Short mmCIF file of C-alpha atoms in Angstrom, two decimals:
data_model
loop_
_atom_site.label_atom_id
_atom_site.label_comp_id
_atom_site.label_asym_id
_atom_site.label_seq_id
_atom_site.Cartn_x
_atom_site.Cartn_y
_atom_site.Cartn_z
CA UNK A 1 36.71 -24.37 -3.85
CA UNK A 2 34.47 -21.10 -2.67
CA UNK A 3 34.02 -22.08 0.78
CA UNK A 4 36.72 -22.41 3.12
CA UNK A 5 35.41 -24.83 5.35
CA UNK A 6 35.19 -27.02 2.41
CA UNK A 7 38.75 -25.91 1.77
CA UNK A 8 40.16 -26.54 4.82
CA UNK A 9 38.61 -30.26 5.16
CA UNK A 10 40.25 -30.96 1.68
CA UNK A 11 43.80 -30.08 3.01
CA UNK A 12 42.89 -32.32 6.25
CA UNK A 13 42.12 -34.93 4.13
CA UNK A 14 45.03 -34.98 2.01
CA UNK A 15 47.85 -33.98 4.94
CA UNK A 16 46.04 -37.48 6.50
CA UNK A 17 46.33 -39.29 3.27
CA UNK A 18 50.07 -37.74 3.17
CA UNK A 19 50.57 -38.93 6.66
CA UNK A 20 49.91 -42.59 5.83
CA UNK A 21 51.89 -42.51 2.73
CA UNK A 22 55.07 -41.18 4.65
CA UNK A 23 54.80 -43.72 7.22
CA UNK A 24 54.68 -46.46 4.82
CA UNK A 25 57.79 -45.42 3.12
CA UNK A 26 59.98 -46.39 6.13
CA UNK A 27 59.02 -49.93 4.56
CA UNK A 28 60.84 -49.46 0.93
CA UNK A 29 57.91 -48.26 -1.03
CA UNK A 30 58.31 -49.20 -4.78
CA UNK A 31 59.30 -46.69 -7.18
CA UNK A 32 55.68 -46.28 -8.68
CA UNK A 33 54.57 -45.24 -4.96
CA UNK A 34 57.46 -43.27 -4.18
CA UNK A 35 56.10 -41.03 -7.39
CA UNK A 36 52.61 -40.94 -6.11
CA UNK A 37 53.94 -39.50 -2.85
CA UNK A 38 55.52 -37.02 -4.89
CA UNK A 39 52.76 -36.44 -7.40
CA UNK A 40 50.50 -35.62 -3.79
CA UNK A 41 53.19 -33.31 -2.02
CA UNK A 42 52.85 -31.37 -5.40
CA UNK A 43 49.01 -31.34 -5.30
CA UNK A 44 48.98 -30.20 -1.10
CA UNK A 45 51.06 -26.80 -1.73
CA UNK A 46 49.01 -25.97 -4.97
CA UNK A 47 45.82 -26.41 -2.53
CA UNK A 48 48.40 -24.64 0.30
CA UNK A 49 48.58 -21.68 -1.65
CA UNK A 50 44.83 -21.48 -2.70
CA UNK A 51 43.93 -21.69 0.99
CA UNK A 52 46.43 -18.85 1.97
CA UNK A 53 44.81 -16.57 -1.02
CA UNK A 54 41.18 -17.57 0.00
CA UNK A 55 41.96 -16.77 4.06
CA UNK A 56 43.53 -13.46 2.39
CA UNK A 57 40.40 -12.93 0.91
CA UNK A 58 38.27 -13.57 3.09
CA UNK A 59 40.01 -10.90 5.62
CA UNK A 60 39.33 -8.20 3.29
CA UNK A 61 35.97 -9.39 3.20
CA UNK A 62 36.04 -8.98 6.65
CA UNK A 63 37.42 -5.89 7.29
CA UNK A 64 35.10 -4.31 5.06
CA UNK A 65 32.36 -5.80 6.87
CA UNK A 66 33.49 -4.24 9.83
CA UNK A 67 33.41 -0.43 8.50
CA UNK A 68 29.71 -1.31 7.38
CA UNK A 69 28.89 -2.18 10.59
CA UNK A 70 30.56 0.77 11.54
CA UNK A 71 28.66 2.84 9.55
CA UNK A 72 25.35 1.38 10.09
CA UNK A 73 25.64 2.04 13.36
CA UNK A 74 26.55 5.85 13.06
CA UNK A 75 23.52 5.96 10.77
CA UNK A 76 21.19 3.78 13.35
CA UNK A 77 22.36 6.65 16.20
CA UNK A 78 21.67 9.24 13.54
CA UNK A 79 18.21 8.82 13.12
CA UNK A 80 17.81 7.75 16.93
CA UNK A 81 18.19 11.43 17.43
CA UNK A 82 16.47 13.24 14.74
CA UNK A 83 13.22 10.77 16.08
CA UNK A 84 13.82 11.80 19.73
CA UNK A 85 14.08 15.33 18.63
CA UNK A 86 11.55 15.98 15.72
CA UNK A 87 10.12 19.42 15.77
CA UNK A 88 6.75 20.20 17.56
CA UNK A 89 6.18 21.96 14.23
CA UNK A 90 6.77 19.51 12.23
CA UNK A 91 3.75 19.18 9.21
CA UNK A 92 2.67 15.73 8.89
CA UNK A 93 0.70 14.05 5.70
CA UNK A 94 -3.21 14.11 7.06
CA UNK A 95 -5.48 11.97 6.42
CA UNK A 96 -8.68 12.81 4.80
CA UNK A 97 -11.61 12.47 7.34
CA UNK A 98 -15.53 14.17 8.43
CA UNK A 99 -14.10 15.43 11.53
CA UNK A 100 -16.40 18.86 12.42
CA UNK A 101 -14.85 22.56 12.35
CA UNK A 102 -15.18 23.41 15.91
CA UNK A 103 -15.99 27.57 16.50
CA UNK A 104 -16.18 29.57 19.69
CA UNK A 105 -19.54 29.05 20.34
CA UNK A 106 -19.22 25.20 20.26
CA UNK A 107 -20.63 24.74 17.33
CA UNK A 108 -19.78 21.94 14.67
CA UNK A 109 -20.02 21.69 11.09
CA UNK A 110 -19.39 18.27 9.35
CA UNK A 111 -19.61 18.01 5.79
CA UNK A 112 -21.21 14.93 5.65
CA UNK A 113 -20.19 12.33 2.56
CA UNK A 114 -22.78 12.64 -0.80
CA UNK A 115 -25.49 9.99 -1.32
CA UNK A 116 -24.94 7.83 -4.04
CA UNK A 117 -25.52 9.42 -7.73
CA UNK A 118 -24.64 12.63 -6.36
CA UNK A 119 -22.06 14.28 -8.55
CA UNK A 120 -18.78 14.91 -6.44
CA UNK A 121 -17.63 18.71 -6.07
CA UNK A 122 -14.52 19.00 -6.67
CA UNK A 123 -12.04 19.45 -3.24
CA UNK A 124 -10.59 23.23 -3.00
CA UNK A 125 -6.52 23.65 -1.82
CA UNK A 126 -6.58 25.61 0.86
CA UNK A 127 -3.16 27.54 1.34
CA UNK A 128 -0.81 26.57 4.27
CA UNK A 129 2.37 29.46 5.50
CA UNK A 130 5.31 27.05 5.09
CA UNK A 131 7.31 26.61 8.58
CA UNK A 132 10.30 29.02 9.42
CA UNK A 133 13.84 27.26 8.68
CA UNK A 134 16.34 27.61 11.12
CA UNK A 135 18.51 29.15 8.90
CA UNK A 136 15.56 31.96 8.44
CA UNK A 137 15.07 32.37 12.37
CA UNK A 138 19.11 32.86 12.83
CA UNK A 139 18.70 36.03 9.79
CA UNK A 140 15.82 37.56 11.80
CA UNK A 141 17.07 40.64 13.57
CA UNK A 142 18.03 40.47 17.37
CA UNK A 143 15.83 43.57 17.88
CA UNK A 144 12.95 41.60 16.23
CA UNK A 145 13.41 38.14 17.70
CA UNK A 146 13.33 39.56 21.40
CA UNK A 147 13.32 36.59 23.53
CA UNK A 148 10.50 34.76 21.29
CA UNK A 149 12.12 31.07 20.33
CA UNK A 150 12.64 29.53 17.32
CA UNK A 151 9.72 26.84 18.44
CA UNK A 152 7.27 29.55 19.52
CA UNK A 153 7.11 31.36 15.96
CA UNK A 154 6.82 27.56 14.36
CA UNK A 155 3.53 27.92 16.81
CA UNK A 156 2.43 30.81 16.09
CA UNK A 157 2.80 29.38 12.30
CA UNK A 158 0.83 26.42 13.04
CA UNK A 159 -2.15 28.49 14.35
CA UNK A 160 -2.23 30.65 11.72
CA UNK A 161 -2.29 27.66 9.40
CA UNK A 162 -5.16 26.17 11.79
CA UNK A 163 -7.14 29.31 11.71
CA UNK A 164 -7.14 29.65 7.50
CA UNK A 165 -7.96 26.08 7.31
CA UNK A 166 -11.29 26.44 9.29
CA UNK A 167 -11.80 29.99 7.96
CA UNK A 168 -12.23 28.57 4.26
CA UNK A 169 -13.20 25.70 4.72
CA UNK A 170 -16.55 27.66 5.55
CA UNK A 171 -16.23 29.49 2.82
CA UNK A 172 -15.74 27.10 0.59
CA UNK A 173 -19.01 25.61 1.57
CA UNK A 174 -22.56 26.59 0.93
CA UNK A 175 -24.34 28.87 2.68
CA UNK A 176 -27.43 27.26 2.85
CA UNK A 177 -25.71 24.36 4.38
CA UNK A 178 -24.42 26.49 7.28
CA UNK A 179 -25.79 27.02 10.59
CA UNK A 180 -26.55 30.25 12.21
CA UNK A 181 -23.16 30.90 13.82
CA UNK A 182 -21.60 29.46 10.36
CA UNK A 183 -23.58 31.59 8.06
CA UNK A 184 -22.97 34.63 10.01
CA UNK A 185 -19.29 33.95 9.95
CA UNK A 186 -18.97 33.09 5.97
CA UNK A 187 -20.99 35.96 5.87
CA UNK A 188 -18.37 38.40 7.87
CA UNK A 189 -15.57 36.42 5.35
CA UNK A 190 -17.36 37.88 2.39
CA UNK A 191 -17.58 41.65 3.39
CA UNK A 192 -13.96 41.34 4.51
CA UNK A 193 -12.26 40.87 1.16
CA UNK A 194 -11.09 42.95 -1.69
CA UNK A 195 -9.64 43.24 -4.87
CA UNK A 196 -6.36 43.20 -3.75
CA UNK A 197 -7.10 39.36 -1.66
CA UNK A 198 -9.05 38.33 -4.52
CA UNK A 199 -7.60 34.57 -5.03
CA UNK A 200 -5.19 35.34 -2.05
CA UNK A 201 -5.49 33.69 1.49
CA UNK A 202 -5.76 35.88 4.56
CA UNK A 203 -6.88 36.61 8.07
CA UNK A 204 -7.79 39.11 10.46
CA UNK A 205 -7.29 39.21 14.29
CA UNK A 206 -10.88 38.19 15.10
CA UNK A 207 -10.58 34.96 12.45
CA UNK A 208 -7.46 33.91 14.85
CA UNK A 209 -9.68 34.47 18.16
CA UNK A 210 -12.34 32.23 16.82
CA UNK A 211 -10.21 29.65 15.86
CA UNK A 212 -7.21 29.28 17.93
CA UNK A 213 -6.68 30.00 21.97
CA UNK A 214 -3.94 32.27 20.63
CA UNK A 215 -3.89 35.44 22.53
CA UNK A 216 -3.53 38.77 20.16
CA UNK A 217 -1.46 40.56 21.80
CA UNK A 218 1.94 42.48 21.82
CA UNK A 219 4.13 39.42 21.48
CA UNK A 220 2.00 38.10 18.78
CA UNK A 221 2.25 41.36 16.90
CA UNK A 222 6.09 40.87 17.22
CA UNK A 223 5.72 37.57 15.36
CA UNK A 224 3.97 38.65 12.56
CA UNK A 225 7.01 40.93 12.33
CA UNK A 226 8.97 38.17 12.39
CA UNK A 227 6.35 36.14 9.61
CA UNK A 228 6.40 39.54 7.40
CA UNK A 229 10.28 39.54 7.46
CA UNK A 230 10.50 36.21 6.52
CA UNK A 231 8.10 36.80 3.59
CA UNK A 232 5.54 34.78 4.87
CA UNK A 233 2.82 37.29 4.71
CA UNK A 234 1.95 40.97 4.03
CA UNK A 235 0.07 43.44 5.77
CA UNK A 236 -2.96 44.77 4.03
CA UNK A 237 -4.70 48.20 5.66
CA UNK A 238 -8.46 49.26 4.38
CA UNK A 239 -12.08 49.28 6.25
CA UNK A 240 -10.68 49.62 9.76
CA UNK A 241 -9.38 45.96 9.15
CA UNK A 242 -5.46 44.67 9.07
CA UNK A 243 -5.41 41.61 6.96
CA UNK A 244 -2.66 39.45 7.18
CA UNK A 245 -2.37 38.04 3.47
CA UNK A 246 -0.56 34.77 3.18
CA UNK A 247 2.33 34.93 0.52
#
């Protein structure tokens, strides 16, 4: 028998039945009942045995389930803290939607979705500068780091990434369809490149002012130190401009 509460209401039922049978030989029980009595005796320490190997068993059983439990609550407390302590920084799946591009002078541009018939263009990537790893932030130079924080240069990071999305997103869109703030900027985008950020990603000071409420100033400069160290982006010098190519 599998189930030891099945098991154990067997052996009640035959120490009972073993009970009666003793009693009733104070009375001369013939031979042929005298046997039986023997024949049962047998029977209760094969099922005396089973039990012991089944209780056995089933104290393995739980002991094991006991280190699970163990375990699942190590794991439980695990991820308790990684959720109470996930990273400002940390980049989340979007999801697609018409919200506007909002630029300094509070204008909005919303690509609105094509009528029906209307062929689909095609949806461009637009580049994103991967977070810094902790590991990455530890091998930055003390004279670098200065007192900037591992979660301010993740900021600075997610600006950047917040300015180039807005930046081409313009670009990637068709003049015409601009207004005349727009237009004027994707216009300003144009002039700016080069051959050497052809099919490259990059920025200038004046893209993160119109984008982000990140000041430019001496501290940020010392991030983009810290970005260009950690291979992030380069530093490209021509026109009067400093582009800050994303690599």
């Amino acid at each position: 028998m599998s189930d030891l509460g099945d098991m154990s209401q067997h052996l009640q039922d035959k120490i009972s039945s073993l009970r009666r049978l003793v009693d009733l030989s104070a009375a001369e029980l013939p031979q042929n009942k005298m046997k039986k009595l023997g024949k049962e005796l047998f029977l209760l320490e094969g099922l005396l045995e089973e039990f012991e190997k089944c209780v056995d068993e089933q104290k393995e059983q739980l002991k094991h389930l006991k280190k699970l439990e163990l375990l699942f609550s190590k794991n439980v407390e695990d991820l308790q803290h990684l959720k109470d302590n996930m990273p400002a920084h940390m980049p989340r799946k979007k999801e697609p939607s018409n919200e506007p591009v909002m630029v300094q002078n509070g204008t909005s541009e919303v690509q609105n979705a094509p009528p029906l018939n209307t062929k689909i263009p095609k949806k461009r990537h637009i580049r994103e500068m991967d977070f810094i790893t902790m590991p990455e932030f530890e091998g930055i130079p003390p004279y670098m780091k200065g007192r900037a924080s591992y979660d301010q240069l993740n900021a600075v990071v997610q600006s950047i990434n917040t300015a180039v999305a807005a930046k081409y997103k313009i670009l990637h869109q068709s003049a015409k369809s601009l207004n005349n703030h727009s237009r004027k900027l994707h216009q300003r985008f144009k002039e700016q490149e080069t051959k050497d950020t052809k099919g490259h990603f990059f920025l200038v000071e004046e893209d993160i002012r119109e984008f982000t409420q990140m000041k430019v100033d001496k501290r940020f400069q010392g991030i983009l130190n810290m970005l260009r160290h950690c291979q992030r982006l380069k530093e490209l010098r021509g026109g009067g401009l400093t582009r800050y190519m994303l690599l």
